[in-house]
PDB file of C-alpha atoms in Angstrom:
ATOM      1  CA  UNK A   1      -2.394   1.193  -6.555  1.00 93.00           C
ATOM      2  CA  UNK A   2      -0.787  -1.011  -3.565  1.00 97.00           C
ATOM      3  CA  UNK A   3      -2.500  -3.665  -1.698  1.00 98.00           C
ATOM      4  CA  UNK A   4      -2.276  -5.006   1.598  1.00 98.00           C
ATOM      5  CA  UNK A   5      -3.099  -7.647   3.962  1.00 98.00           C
ATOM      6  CA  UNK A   6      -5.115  -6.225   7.248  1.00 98.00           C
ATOM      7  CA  UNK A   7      -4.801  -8.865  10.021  1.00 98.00           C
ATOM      8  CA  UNK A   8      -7.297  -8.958  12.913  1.00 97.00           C
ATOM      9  CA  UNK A   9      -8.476 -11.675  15.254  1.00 96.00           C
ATOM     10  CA  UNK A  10     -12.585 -12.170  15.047  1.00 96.00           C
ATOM     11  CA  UNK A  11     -13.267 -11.857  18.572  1.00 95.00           C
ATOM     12  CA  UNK A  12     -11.552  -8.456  18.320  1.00 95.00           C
ATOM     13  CA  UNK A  13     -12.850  -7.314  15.217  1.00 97.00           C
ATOM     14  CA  UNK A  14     -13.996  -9.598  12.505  1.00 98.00           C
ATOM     15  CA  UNK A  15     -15.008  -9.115   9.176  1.00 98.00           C
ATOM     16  CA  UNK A  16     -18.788  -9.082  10.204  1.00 98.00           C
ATOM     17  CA  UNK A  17     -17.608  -6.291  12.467  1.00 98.00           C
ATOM     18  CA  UNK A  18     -16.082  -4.941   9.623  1.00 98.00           C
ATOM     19  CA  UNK A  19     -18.908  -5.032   7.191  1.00 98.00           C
ATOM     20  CA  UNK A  20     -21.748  -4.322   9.415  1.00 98.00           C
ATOM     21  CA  UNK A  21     -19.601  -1.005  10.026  1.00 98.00           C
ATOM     22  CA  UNK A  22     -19.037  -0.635   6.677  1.00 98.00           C
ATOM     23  CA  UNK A  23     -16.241   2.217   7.029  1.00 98.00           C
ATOM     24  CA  UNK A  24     -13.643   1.832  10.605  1.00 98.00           C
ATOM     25  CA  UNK A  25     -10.865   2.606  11.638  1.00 98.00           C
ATOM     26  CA  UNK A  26      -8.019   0.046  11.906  1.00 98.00           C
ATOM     27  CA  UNK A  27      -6.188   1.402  15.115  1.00 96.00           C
ATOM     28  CA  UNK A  28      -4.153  -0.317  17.662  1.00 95.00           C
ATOM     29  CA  UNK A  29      -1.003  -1.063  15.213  1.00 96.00           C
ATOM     30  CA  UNK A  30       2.190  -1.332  17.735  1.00 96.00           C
ATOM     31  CA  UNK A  31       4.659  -2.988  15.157  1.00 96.00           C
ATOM     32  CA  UNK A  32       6.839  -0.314  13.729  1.00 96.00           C
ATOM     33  CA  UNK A  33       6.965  -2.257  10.559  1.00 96.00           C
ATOM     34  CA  UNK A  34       3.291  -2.824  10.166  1.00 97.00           C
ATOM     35  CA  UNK A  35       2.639   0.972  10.827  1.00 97.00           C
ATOM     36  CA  UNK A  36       5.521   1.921   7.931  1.00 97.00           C
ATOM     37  CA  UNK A  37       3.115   0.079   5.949  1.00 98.00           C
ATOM     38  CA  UNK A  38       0.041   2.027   6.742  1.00 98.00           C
ATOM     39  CA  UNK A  39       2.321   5.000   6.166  1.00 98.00           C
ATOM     40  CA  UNK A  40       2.822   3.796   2.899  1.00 98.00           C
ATOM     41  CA  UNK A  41      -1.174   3.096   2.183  1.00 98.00           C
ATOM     42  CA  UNK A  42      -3.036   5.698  -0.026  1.00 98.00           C
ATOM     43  CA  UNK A  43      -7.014   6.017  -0.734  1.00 98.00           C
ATOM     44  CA  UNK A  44      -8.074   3.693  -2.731  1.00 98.00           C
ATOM     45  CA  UNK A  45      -5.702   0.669  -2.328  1.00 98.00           C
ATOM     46  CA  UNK A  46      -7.280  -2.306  -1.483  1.00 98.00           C
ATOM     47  CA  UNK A  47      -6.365  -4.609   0.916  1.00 98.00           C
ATOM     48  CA  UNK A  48      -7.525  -8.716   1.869  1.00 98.00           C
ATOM     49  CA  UNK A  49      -9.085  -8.923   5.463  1.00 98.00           C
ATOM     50  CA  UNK A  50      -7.815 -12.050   7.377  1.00 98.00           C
ATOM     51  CA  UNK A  51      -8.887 -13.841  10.190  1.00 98.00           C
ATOM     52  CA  UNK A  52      -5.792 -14.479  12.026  1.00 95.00           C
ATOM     53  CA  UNK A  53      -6.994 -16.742  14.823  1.00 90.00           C
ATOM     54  CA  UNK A  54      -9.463 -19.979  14.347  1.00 88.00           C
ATOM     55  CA  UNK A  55     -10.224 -20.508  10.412  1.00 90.00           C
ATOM     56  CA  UNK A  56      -6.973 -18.561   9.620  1.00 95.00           C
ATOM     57  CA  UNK A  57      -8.130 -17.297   6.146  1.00 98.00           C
ATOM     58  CA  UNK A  58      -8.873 -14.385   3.716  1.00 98.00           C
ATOM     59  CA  UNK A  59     -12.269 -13.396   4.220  1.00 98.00           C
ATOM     60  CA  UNK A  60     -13.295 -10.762   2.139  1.00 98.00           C
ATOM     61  CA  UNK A  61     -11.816  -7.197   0.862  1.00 98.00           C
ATOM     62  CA  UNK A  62     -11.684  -3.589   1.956  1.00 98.00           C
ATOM     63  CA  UNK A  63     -10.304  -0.307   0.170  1.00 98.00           C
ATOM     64  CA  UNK A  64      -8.626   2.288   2.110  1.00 98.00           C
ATOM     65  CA  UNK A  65     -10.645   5.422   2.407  1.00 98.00           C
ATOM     66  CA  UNK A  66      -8.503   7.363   4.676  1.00 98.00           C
ATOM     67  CA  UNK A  67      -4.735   7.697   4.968  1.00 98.00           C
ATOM     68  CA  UNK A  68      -2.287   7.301   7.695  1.00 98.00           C
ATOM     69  CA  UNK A  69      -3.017   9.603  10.413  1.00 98.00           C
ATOM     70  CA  UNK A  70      -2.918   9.741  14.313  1.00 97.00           C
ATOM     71  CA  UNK A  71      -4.233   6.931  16.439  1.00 97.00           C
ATOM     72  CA  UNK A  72      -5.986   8.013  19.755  1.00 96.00           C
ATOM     73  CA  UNK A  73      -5.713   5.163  21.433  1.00 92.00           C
ATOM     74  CA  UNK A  74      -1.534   4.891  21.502  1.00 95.00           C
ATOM     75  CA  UNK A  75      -0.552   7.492  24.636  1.00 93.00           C
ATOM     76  CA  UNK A  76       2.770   7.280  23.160  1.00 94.00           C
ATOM     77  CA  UNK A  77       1.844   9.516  20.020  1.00 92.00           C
ATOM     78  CA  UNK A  78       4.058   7.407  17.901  1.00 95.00           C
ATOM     79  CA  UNK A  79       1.766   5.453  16.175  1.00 97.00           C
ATOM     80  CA  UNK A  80      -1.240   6.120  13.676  1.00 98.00           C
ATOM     81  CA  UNK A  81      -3.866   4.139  11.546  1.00 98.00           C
ATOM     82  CA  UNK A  82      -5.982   4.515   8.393  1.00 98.00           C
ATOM     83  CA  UNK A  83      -9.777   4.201   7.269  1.00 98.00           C
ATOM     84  CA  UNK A  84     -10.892   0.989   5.543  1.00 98.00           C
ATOM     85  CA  UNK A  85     -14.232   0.490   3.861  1.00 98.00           C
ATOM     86  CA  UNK A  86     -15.770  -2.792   3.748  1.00 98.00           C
ATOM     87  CA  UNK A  87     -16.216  -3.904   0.002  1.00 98.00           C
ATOM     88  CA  UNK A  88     -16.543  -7.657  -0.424  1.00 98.00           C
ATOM     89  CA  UNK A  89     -16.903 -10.705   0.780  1.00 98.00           C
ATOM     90  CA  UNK A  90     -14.785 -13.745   0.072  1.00 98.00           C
ATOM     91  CA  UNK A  91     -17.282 -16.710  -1.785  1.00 98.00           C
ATOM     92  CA  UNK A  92     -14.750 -18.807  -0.811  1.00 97.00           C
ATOM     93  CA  UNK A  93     -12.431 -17.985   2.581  1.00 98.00           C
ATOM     94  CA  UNK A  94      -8.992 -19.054   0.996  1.00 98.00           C
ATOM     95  CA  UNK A  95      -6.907 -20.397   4.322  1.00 98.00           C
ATOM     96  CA  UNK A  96      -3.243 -20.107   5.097  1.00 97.00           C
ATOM     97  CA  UNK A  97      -2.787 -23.740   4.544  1.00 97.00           C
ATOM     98  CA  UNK A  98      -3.907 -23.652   1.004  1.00 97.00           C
ATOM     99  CA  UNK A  99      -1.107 -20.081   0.471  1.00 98.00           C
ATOM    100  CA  UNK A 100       1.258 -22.068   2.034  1.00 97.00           C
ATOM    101  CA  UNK A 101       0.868 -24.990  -0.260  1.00 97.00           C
ATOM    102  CA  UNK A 102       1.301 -23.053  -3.015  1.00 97.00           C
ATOM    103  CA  UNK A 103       4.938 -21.844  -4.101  1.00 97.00           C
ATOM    104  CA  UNK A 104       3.721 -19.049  -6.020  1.00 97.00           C
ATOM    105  CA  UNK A 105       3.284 -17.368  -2.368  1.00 97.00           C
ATOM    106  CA  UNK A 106       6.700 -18.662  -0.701  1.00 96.00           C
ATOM    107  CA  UNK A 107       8.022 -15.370  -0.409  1.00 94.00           C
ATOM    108  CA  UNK A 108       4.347 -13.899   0.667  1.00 96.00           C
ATOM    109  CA  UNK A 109       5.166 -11.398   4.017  1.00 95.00           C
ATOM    110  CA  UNK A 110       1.577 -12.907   4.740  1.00 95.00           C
ATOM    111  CA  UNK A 111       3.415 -16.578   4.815  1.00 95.00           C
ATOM    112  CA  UNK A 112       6.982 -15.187   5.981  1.00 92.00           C
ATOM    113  CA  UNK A 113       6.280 -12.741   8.576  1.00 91.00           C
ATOM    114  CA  UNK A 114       3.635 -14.415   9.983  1.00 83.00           C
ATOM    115  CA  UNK A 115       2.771 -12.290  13.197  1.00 87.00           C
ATOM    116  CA  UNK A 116       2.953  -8.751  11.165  1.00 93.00           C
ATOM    117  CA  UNK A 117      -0.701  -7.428  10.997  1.00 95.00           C
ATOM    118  CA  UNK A 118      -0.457  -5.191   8.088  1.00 98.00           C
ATOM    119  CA  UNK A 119       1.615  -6.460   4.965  1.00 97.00           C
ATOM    120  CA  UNK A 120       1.731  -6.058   1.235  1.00 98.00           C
ATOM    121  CA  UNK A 121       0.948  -8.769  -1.523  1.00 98.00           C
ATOM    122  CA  UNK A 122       2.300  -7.786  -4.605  1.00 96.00           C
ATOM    123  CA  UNK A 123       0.212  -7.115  -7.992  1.00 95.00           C
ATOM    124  CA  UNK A 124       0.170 -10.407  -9.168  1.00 93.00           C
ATOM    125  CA  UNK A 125      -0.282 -12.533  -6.036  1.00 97.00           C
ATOM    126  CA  UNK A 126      -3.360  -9.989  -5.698  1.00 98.00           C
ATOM    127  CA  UNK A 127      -4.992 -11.256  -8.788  1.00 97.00           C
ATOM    128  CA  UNK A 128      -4.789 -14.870  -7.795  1.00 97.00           C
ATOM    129  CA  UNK A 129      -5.475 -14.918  -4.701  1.00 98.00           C
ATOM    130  CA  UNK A 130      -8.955 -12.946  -5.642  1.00 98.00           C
ATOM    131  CA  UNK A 131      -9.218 -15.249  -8.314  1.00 97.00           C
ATOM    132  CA  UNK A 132      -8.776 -17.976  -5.535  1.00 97.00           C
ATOM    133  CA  UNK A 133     -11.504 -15.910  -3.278  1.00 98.00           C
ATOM    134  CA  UNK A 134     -13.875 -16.050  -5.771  1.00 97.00           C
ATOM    135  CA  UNK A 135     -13.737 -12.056  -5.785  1.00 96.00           C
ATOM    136  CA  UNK A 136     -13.045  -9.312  -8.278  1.00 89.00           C
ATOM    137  CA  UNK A 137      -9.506  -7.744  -8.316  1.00 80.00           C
TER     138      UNK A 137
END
């Protein structure tokens, strides 16, 4: 199993959006490296959803339901998306501020690549930042 970081802005689509959906797509990925990531995505890896504008923090967890496939919305035909399912909330939003603090996540793509939308945490960065979450890995 991989897991992933899914970056959206709340007045876009936030994670009430997300979980009042319950299942959605995530289209509307333009970054070639972001979209190699989706590529890379299979069902059932989970995946952090972050609000990247205002609070700037981890706000609860979804699991990938549906892999990489076409996006409708990108005229260009180059670009696809995947299916996420909303499947917990965060009891505790954990904020970039508090990742970058910590030098456990130094090398995060999260902390490093700061403007990619969809990025992988490794296995054990997972655990602790669920741990830090106050959610189940």
């Amino acid at each position: 199993m991989n897991y992933w970081v899914f970056k959206s802005e709340p007045g876009t689509w936030s994670w009430q959006d997300q979980v009042k959906a319950g299942t959605a797509e995530w289209d509307g990925v333009r970054n070639h490296q972001a979209a190699n990531n989706m590529k890379a995505m299979r069902t059932d890896d989970k995946g952090f959803f972050y609000h990247s504008v205002g609070e700037r923090a981890i706000v609860g967890m979804v699991e990938v339901v549906k892999e990489y496939y076409p996006d409708p919305t990108d005229m260009s035909g180059r670009f696809g998306m995947v299916d996420v399912r909303a499947m917990a909330s965060a009891t505790r939003p954990v904020t970039l501020s508090e990742i970058k603090a910590d030098p456990d996540f130094a090398d995060l793509p999260l902390v490093r690549q700061s403007r990619l939308s969809v990025s992988p945490v490794p296995a054990r960065l997972w655990a602790k930042l669920c741990a830090m979450a106050g959610m189940s890995s």
